[in-house]
XYZ file of C-alpha atoms in Angstrom:
537
model
C 121.183 180.090 74.262
C 124.025 181.644 72.455
C 123.184 182.918 68.943
C 126.524 182.672 67.122
C 127.276 180.067 64.269
C 129.354 177.186 64.847
C 132.250 177.841 62.040
C 135.924 177.380 61.419
C 136.823 180.304 63.665
C 134.597 178.886 66.771
C 136.045 175.317 65.727
C 139.569 176.614 66.018
C 139.100 177.636 69.748
C 137.917 174.181 70.783
C 140.839 172.752 69.019
C 143.238 174.877 70.934
C 141.758 174.201 74.000
C 141.383 170.433 73.526
C 145.480 170.668 73.016
C 145.771 172.485 76.192
C 143.492 170.212 78.255
C 145.587 167.421 76.825
C 148.878 168.828 78.148
C 147.231 169.953 81.436
C 145.626 166.470 81.738
C 149.026 164.743 81.112
C 150.788 166.859 83.819
C 147.912 166.299 86.363
C 148.627 162.808 86.660
C 152.239 163.245 87.774
C 150.951 165.803 90.345
C 149.720 165.479 93.790
C 146.146 165.980 94.150
C 146.929 168.441 97.394
C 148.360 170.849 94.609
C 144.701 171.980 93.853
C 145.022 173.670 97.260
C 147.188 176.128 96.098
C 145.036 177.409 93.139
C 143.897 180.389 94.428
C 147.240 181.815 95.470
C 148.461 180.871 91.745
C 145.514 182.884 90.223
C 146.096 185.730 92.626
C 149.921 186.005 91.486
C 148.898 185.981 88.127
C 146.295 188.893 88.566
C 149.222 190.936 90.055
C 151.321 190.177 87.378
C 148.490 191.424 84.947
C 147.874 194.453 86.748
C 151.582 195.409 86.631
C 151.599 194.823 82.934
C 148.849 197.412 82.820
C 146.199 194.663 81.585
C 142.923 194.594 83.161
C 140.843 191.638 84.600
C 138.137 190.179 82.321
C 134.987 192.019 83.029
C 132.630 190.254 80.805
C 132.038 191.764 77.184
C 131.265 188.077 76.538
C 130.871 187.236 72.746
C 132.138 190.409 71.426
C 135.722 189.900 72.261
C 138.401 190.317 69.676
C 140.396 187.173 68.945
C 143.368 188.306 71.007
C 141.040 188.416 74.212
C 139.782 185.149 73.186
C 143.318 183.659 73.470
C 143.595 185.115 76.727
C 140.133 183.878 77.725
C 141.439 180.511 76.897
C 144.882 180.825 78.729
C 143.454 182.099 81.863
C 140.749 179.275 81.730
C 143.588 176.609 82.742
C 143.964 178.629 85.745
C 140.388 179.484 86.893
C 138.527 176.169 85.771
C 139.698 173.587 87.937
C 140.434 170.275 86.117
C 138.941 167.367 88.338
C 140.298 163.961 88.411
C 139.669 160.522 90.373
C 141.324 161.878 93.535
C 139.947 165.582 93.697
C 136.292 165.563 92.551
C 135.022 164.506 95.843
C 137.294 166.959 97.723
C 136.624 170.066 95.594
C 132.680 169.560 95.911
C 132.871 169.104 99.461
C 135.323 171.973 100.505
C 133.126 174.444 98.368
C 130.164 175.923 98.811
C 129.334 176.491 95.410
C 130.734 174.302 92.453
C 129.497 174.366 88.724
C 131.092 171.447 87.204
C 131.061 170.495 83.366
C 131.226 166.914 82.421
C 132.885 166.490 78.953
C 134.589 163.958 76.424
C 137.225 164.943 74.169
C 135.306 163.676 71.115
C 132.358 165.616 71.756
C 131.520 168.298 69.391
C 129.175 169.744 71.504
C 131.500 169.792 74.373
C 134.154 171.729 72.063
C 131.630 174.173 71.252
C 130.973 174.814 74.996
C 134.132 174.782 76.681
C 135.329 178.161 75.545
C 131.988 179.740 76.640
C 132.235 178.038 79.951
C 136.030 179.494 80.459
C 134.775 182.816 79.702
C 131.877 182.287 82.040
C 134.525 181.456 84.939
C 136.451 184.418 84.060
C 133.723 186.887 84.383
C 132.434 185.364 87.390
C 135.677 185.440 89.242
C 135.679 189.198 88.250
C 132.306 189.702 89.661
C 133.487 188.359 92.960
C 131.364 185.340 92.831
C 131.712 182.739 95.135
C 131.175 179.850 92.416
C 133.824 177.648 91.679
C 133.784 176.197 87.773
C 135.165 172.922 87.387
C 135.510 170.630 84.685
C 135.888 166.598 84.395
C 136.724 164.465 81.724
C 133.938 162.025 82.001
C 135.533 159.507 79.423
C 139.186 159.813 81.359
C 137.464 159.578 84.829
C 134.466 157.524 84.363
C 134.128 156.468 87.789
C 134.468 159.973 89.277
C 131.868 161.286 86.450
C 129.572 158.428 87.474
C 129.278 159.524 91.151
C 128.436 162.912 89.574
C 125.706 161.208 87.901
C 127.220 162.789 84.719
C 125.456 160.322 81.766
C 125.700 162.383 78.364
C 128.155 165.188 76.916
C 128.258 167.781 77.575
C 126.559 168.058 81.083
C 126.485 170.923 83.393
C 125.688 170.532 87.324
C 125.487 172.978 90.144
C 126.738 171.515 93.455
C 125.448 173.650 96.600
C 127.016 172.187 99.733
C 127.378 169.153 97.883
C 124.200 168.216 96.643
C 123.566 168.868 92.716
C 120.809 170.346 90.633
C 120.865 170.059 86.965
C 121.629 173.432 84.946
C 118.544 174.807 83.070
C 120.099 178.099 81.657
C 121.241 178.783 78.176
C 124.618 178.045 76.840
C 126.522 181.413 76.030
C 129.051 182.816 78.608
C 126.473 185.251 79.575
C 123.778 183.075 80.018
C 125.919 180.814 82.245
C 127.121 183.762 84.253
C 123.312 185.103 84.632
C 122.192 181.453 85.606
C 125.028 180.684 88.186
C 124.643 184.065 89.629
C 120.778 183.856 90.304
C 121.033 180.323 91.687
C 124.084 181.767 94.345
C 123.209 185.263 94.962
C 120.643 187.714 94.414
C 118.051 187.356 91.335
C 117.946 190.963 91.068
C 120.487 193.469 90.834
C 119.664 196.869 92.204
C 121.114 199.473 90.228
C 121.574 203.024 91.994
C 123.167 205.511 89.944
C 124.300 206.404 86.276
C 127.572 205.089 86.663
C 126.445 201.725 87.887
C 124.076 201.635 85.044
C 126.966 202.678 82.699
C 129.250 199.656 84.181
C 126.437 197.212 83.851
C 126.232 197.937 80.437
C 129.856 196.861 80.019
C 129.069 193.635 81.136
C 125.498 192.725 79.775
C 123.674 192.753 76.244
C 120.184 190.991 77.538
C 118.617 191.746 80.500
C 115.334 192.816 82.038
C 114.530 196.245 83.483
C 112.266 197.065 86.418
C 111.403 200.491 87.419
C 109.482 200.909 90.712
C 108.817 204.181 92.951
C 109.457 201.815 95.919
C 111.040 198.445 96.199
C 107.457 197.119 97.956
C 104.239 196.425 97.018
C 102.052 193.648 95.326
C 103.592 194.658 91.984
C 107.169 194.679 93.073
C 106.571 191.389 94.687
C 104.999 190.014 91.525
C 108.420 191.293 89.578
C 110.567 189.381 92.489
C 108.735 186.031 91.808
C 109.325 186.354 87.893
C 113.112 187.085 88.940
C 113.265 184.187 90.905
C 111.524 181.841 88.330
C 113.197 182.762 85.326
C 116.908 181.109 84.877
C 118.081 182.697 81.769
C 117.553 186.642 81.888
C 119.352 188.939 84.303
C 116.714 191.110 86.278
C 117.832 194.785 87.331
C 115.668 197.325 89.118
C 115.876 200.774 89.828
C 113.547 203.720 91.331
C 115.395 206.484 89.213
C 113.772 207.362 85.845
C 117.285 208.791 84.915
C 118.829 205.412 85.611
C 116.260 203.598 83.784
C 116.767 205.938 80.524
C 120.804 204.606 80.595
C 119.490 200.918 80.326
C 116.327 201.376 78.579
C 116.325 205.050 76.324
C 112.997 204.605 75.553
C 111.287 203.713 79.038
C 108.521 205.593 79.572
C 108.287 207.914 82.782
C 105.419 205.858 84.548
C 106.025 203.339 87.234
C 105.827 200.648 87.627
C 107.561 199.693 84.442
C 109.042 196.322 82.938
C 111.094 196.210 79.676
C 113.221 193.315 78.002
C 116.717 194.593 76.223
C 118.211 192.428 73.465
C 121.060 192.864 71.332
C 119.436 192.729 67.970
C 117.321 194.997 65.645
C 114.328 194.401 68.075
C 116.294 196.032 70.614
C 113.578 196.950 73.393
C 110.373 195.337 74.194
C 107.721 196.939 76.738
C 105.652 194.668 78.925
C 102.120 196.424 78.656
C 100.156 193.602 80.761
C 99.084 193.199 84.269
C 101.811 192.999 86.759
C 101.611 189.322 87.877
C 104.649 186.686 87.655
C 103.060 184.510 85.165
C 102.206 187.309 82.772
C 105.820 188.713 83.305
C 107.380 185.312 82.476
C 104.919 184.612 79.657
C 106.128 188.011 78.097
C 109.761 186.941 78.600
C 108.920 183.675 76.591
C 107.562 185.360 73.762
C 110.334 187.807 73.573
C 113.365 186.331 74.757
C 114.545 184.550 71.431
C 116.096 186.466 68.833
C 113.716 187.440 65.715
C 115.573 184.736 63.843
C 117.377 182.046 66.155
C 120.349 180.280 64.715
C 120.080 177.058 66.065
C 122.966 175.254 66.831
C 123.850 171.726 68.920
C 123.707 173.325 72.267
C 120.620 175.468 71.846
C 118.565 172.929 69.877
C 116.782 171.660 72.811
C 115.871 175.256 73.958
C 114.336 175.860 70.445
C 112.384 172.357 70.664
C 111.057 173.245 73.953
C 109.715 176.729 72.880
C 106.151 177.369 74.258
C 105.552 178.608 70.660
C 103.644 176.249 68.678
C 103.754 177.697 65.363
C 107.605 177.400 64.076
C 109.137 178.456 60.654
C 112.132 177.140 59.923
C 114.775 178.143 57.135
C 117.518 175.857 56.190
C 120.369 176.886 53.924
C 124.327 177.100 53.481
C 125.909 179.905 55.811
C 126.224 182.376 52.932
C 122.708 182.004 51.811
C 121.276 182.573 55.372
C 123.427 185.599 55.982
C 121.726 187.149 53.029
C 118.036 186.058 53.788
C 118.770 187.187 57.694
C 117.759 190.868 57.508
C 114.545 190.237 55.333
C 113.695 187.241 57.644
C 114.327 189.912 60.498
C 111.822 192.259 59.053
C 109.124 189.414 58.352
C 109.695 188.002 62.102
C 108.852 191.468 63.325
C 105.277 191.372 61.885
C 104.512 187.723 63.579
C 106.816 187.816 66.686
C 104.005 186.910 69.209
C 102.545 184.168 67.274
C 105.237 182.496 65.729
C 108.905 181.230 65.918
C 111.503 182.214 63.271
C 114.736 179.348 63.001
C 117.534 179.442 60.744
C 119.730 176.113 60.309
C 122.901 175.440 58.467
C 121.760 172.792 55.958
C 125.432 171.529 56.200
C 124.892 170.415 59.914
C 123.366 167.191 59.120
C 122.627 166.560 62.932
C 120.432 169.615 62.927
C 119.116 169.809 59.407
C 118.600 166.058 58.397
C 115.873 165.053 60.959
C 113.289 168.147 59.769
C 114.271 167.822 56.089
C 113.650 164.129 56.169
C 109.954 164.809 57.225
C 109.724 166.367 53.946
C 111.778 163.695 51.767
C 114.327 166.639 51.441
C 117.120 165.282 53.266
C 119.478 165.266 50.116
C 118.670 168.891 49.606
C 121.535 171.347 48.955
C 118.788 174.349 48.233
C 117.522 176.936 50.695
C 114.124 175.286 51.802
C 111.451 177.115 53.974
C 109.467 174.986 56.125
C 106.763 175.396 58.713
C 105.382 173.383 61.912
C 102.257 173.557 63.501
C 102.439 171.608 66.837
C 98.929 171.945 67.799
C 97.898 169.917 64.683
C 101.148 168.205 64.301
C 100.983 169.440 60.395
C 103.982 170.514 58.242
C 104.296 172.953 55.531
C 106.563 173.505 52.807
C 107.055 177.072 50.729
C 106.837 175.499 47.384
C 107.577 179.038 45.318
C 110.562 181.126 44.961
C 112.262 182.232 47.878
C 111.293 186.335 47.905
C 110.693 188.257 50.793
C 106.954 188.633 49.789
C 106.463 184.779 49.165
C 108.121 184.132 52.559
C 105.802 186.685 54.217
C 102.549 185.208 52.378
C 103.723 181.824 53.478
C 103.820 182.994 57.074
C 100.339 184.802 56.626
C 98.860 181.791 55.528
C 100.282 179.624 58.057
C 99.170 182.101 60.793
C 95.537 181.999 59.359
C 95.258 178.189 58.732
C 94.949 178.583 54.865
C 98.147 176.551 53.866
C 97.552 173.087 52.549
C 99.551 170.670 54.874
C 102.632 168.727 53.121
C 102.824 165.359 52.601
C 105.672 163.547 50.973
C 105.462 161.882 47.915
C 107.710 159.929 45.639
C 107.330 160.516 41.958
C 104.646 158.501 40.154
C 105.857 155.055 38.662
C 104.682 153.198 35.999
C 102.613 150.228 36.896
C 102.310 148.819 33.469
C 102.075 144.971 34.017
C 102.663 145.321 37.859
C 101.109 142.242 39.432
C 101.411 144.673 42.650
C 100.710 148.176 42.238
C 103.227 150.594 43.580
C 101.466 153.578 45.418
C 102.906 156.795 46.378
C 101.482 160.100 48.047
C 100.209 161.581 44.889
C 98.514 158.323 43.692
C 96.840 157.374 47.200
C 93.798 158.623 46.452
C 93.355 157.543 42.611
C 94.546 153.811 43.394
C 93.264 153.311 46.927
C 90.562 155.634 48.061
C 88.665 156.260 44.487
C 89.378 152.868 43.236
C 86.124 150.839 42.553
C 87.838 147.298 43.705
C 89.054 145.891 46.655
C 92.495 146.858 47.664
C 95.131 144.888 49.538
C 97.420 147.427 50.557
C 100.816 146.481 52.190
C 102.537 149.366 54.080
C 106.297 148.922 54.519
C 109.693 150.601 55.000
C 113.320 149.968 54.157
C 114.541 149.347 57.598
C 111.617 146.913 58.386
C 113.479 143.676 58.974
C 110.230 141.393 58.481
C 108.818 143.787 55.659
C 110.553 141.414 52.974
C 108.931 138.244 54.313
C 105.485 139.966 54.246
C 106.248 141.619 50.441
C 107.066 137.924 49.401
C 103.943 136.381 50.873
C 102.035 139.570 48.851
C 103.454 138.718 45.634
C 102.310 135.248 45.899
C 98.969 136.039 46.846
C 98.641 138.738 44.034
C 99.536 135.315 41.570
C 96.772 133.487 43.423
C 94.061 135.948 43.340
C 94.926 137.342 39.561
C 91.840 136.380 37.886
C 89.976 138.486 40.354
C 89.095 141.811 38.640
C 87.419 143.027 41.602
C 90.811 142.768 43.912
C 93.906 144.945 43.441
C 97.275 144.261 45.523
C 99.465 147.454 45.999
C 102.206 148.461 48.287
C 103.550 151.869 49.715
C 106.818 152.802 51.132
C 105.764 154.760 54.233
C 109.042 156.166 54.564
C 109.003 158.542 51.764
C 105.046 158.779 51.312
C 102.508 160.015 53.354
C 98.638 160.510 53.128
C 96.445 162.109 55.774
C 94.140 159.007 55.799
C 97.149 156.424 56.104
C 97.951 156.613 59.801
C 100.130 153.560 60.433
C 102.821 153.220 63.156
C 103.876 149.320 62.762
C 105.658 147.816 59.672
C 105.002 145.815 57.984
C 100.916 146.596 58.029
C 98.239 144.784 55.742
C 95.093 146.623 55.043
C 92.173 145.152 53.368
C 90.110 148.286 51.747
C 86.351 147.058 51.078
C 85.358 148.444 47.928
C 81.956 149.720 49.451
C 83.772 151.613 52.529
C 87.022 152.635 51.880
C 87.056 154.861 55.049
C 87.218 151.759 57.450
C 90.223 149.519 56.234
C 90.636 145.935 57.731
C 93.640 145.220 59.388
C 95.300 141.504 58.217
C 97.467 139.553 60.596
C 101.331 139.960 59.132
C 101.626 136.808 61.010
C 99.614 134.538 59.232
C 100.610 132.351 56.809
C 99.747 132.011 53.047
C 96.825 129.857 53.572
C 95.437 131.961 56.556
C 95.932 135.142 54.750
C 94.006 133.873 51.718
C 91.195 132.354 53.973
C 91.194 136.059 55.642
C 90.981 137.865 52.135
C 88.509 135.462 50.799
C 86.318 135.822 54.108
C 86.378 139.678 53.526
C 85.629 139.388 49.688
C 82.536 137.172 50.286
C 80.805 140.240 51.744
C 81.566 141.911 48.300
C 81.372 139.314 45.922
C 80.347 135.670 46.320
C 82.788 134.506 43.787
C 86.058 134.288 45.252
C 89.030 131.267 45.538
C 88.571 129.500 49.025
C 91.993 127.511 48.555
C 95.588 128.587 48.077
């Protein structure tokens, strides 16, 4: 997915676009739906005017345009991207072989972020002579038409082929949209036959996969084609001339067959050295397609979450701090690129940052934070030393070797003096529960649990009732802010009885029982430890 940060400059474009969309939408109410039939003629006239003014049609430099070019893209988007409504949606889809539809809502931030890229993709596809018609529909304004297309969330991208839809599975930069649409509606591989063609290709693509073959036949070439069809995100190109290959991949070896990946970042070239099978090629692409450090956005977050790399390192910080860390992080990432994924997240983007930081009890943090997740063991780790390049690299090395200590949330240690019910935190769980010589009744609760308050009151009353027993201690722990590897609870509230002689096998007490029933259950368990217990409440 696209790698750029979501900042004030990128926010300006969606705002302008929405204003234009609003005007266009108001006008569309007064226009006859049949006016769409003349859209090709209008576009042709516009193109003639632009050529007459010595301007060139958009050829697709993607994310590297100047601000003036971006404004031009937004202006052309109103002509190239068809705005669907209740009357035109069905007809447009039925009358065109390929239609890619963007379902959006004006209030949706992710829609605002995607729409300029969708518009730019439309211009590029038109310049390439693609048969794909790009269209958009305001699903909030035309809910019935959107529902008929099975648009349920925002933004939603669908490709209709002869009226039948398929979900979009590509990335969300303009280039990735172009690649996905081109692959789904044309040849999965572009053949480059000359140096001139190669140079022209470079004007339009920054990320691509190169295949060099003596002949376009045989088992290796067949596996290459299978991989090209299976992959939805990267443009494949093929050639038989080493001279042509060196234009697109200057470090190419003269041996055939050859396969390599090109990206627009410090790790510019990655050469494939495995066996020519589609599975190994796809695995190679999965390992190398992400940048050394992926900047997470709302639109590419799902792609990050679904990565096959189970070891992931996240850096949370404000935009300026992340920019300072980017180059050192890229150098570190080069050393671990085949084993783990590196992700940078703007800590001010609450939707992206807080779900992660909450797992560490750091949701209110404003400082730069480095964390790691091992999704093989569902373990998490926190860098607690200074944020130097050396410390981050050592943290990553320990993470890879499995020598880091997993991180568990804990509140600060409270003062339990004179407390009838002890407050346990992550740091004191061993001392107050597992290593205590007494029997422990532990209440596990969370702030959002609607029935926890009732159980807490019962525990308070039970603590007073059993006050005279030295071998019985009542305690509670807030599971939302405290963790321990030996405390695995999913339902709240939970009452656990830890026998003094076997803390490894706590007994669950029913929180639906009344006071007398709970007292009886406690006494029943106590009698196995000490005959002297209170039988009545």
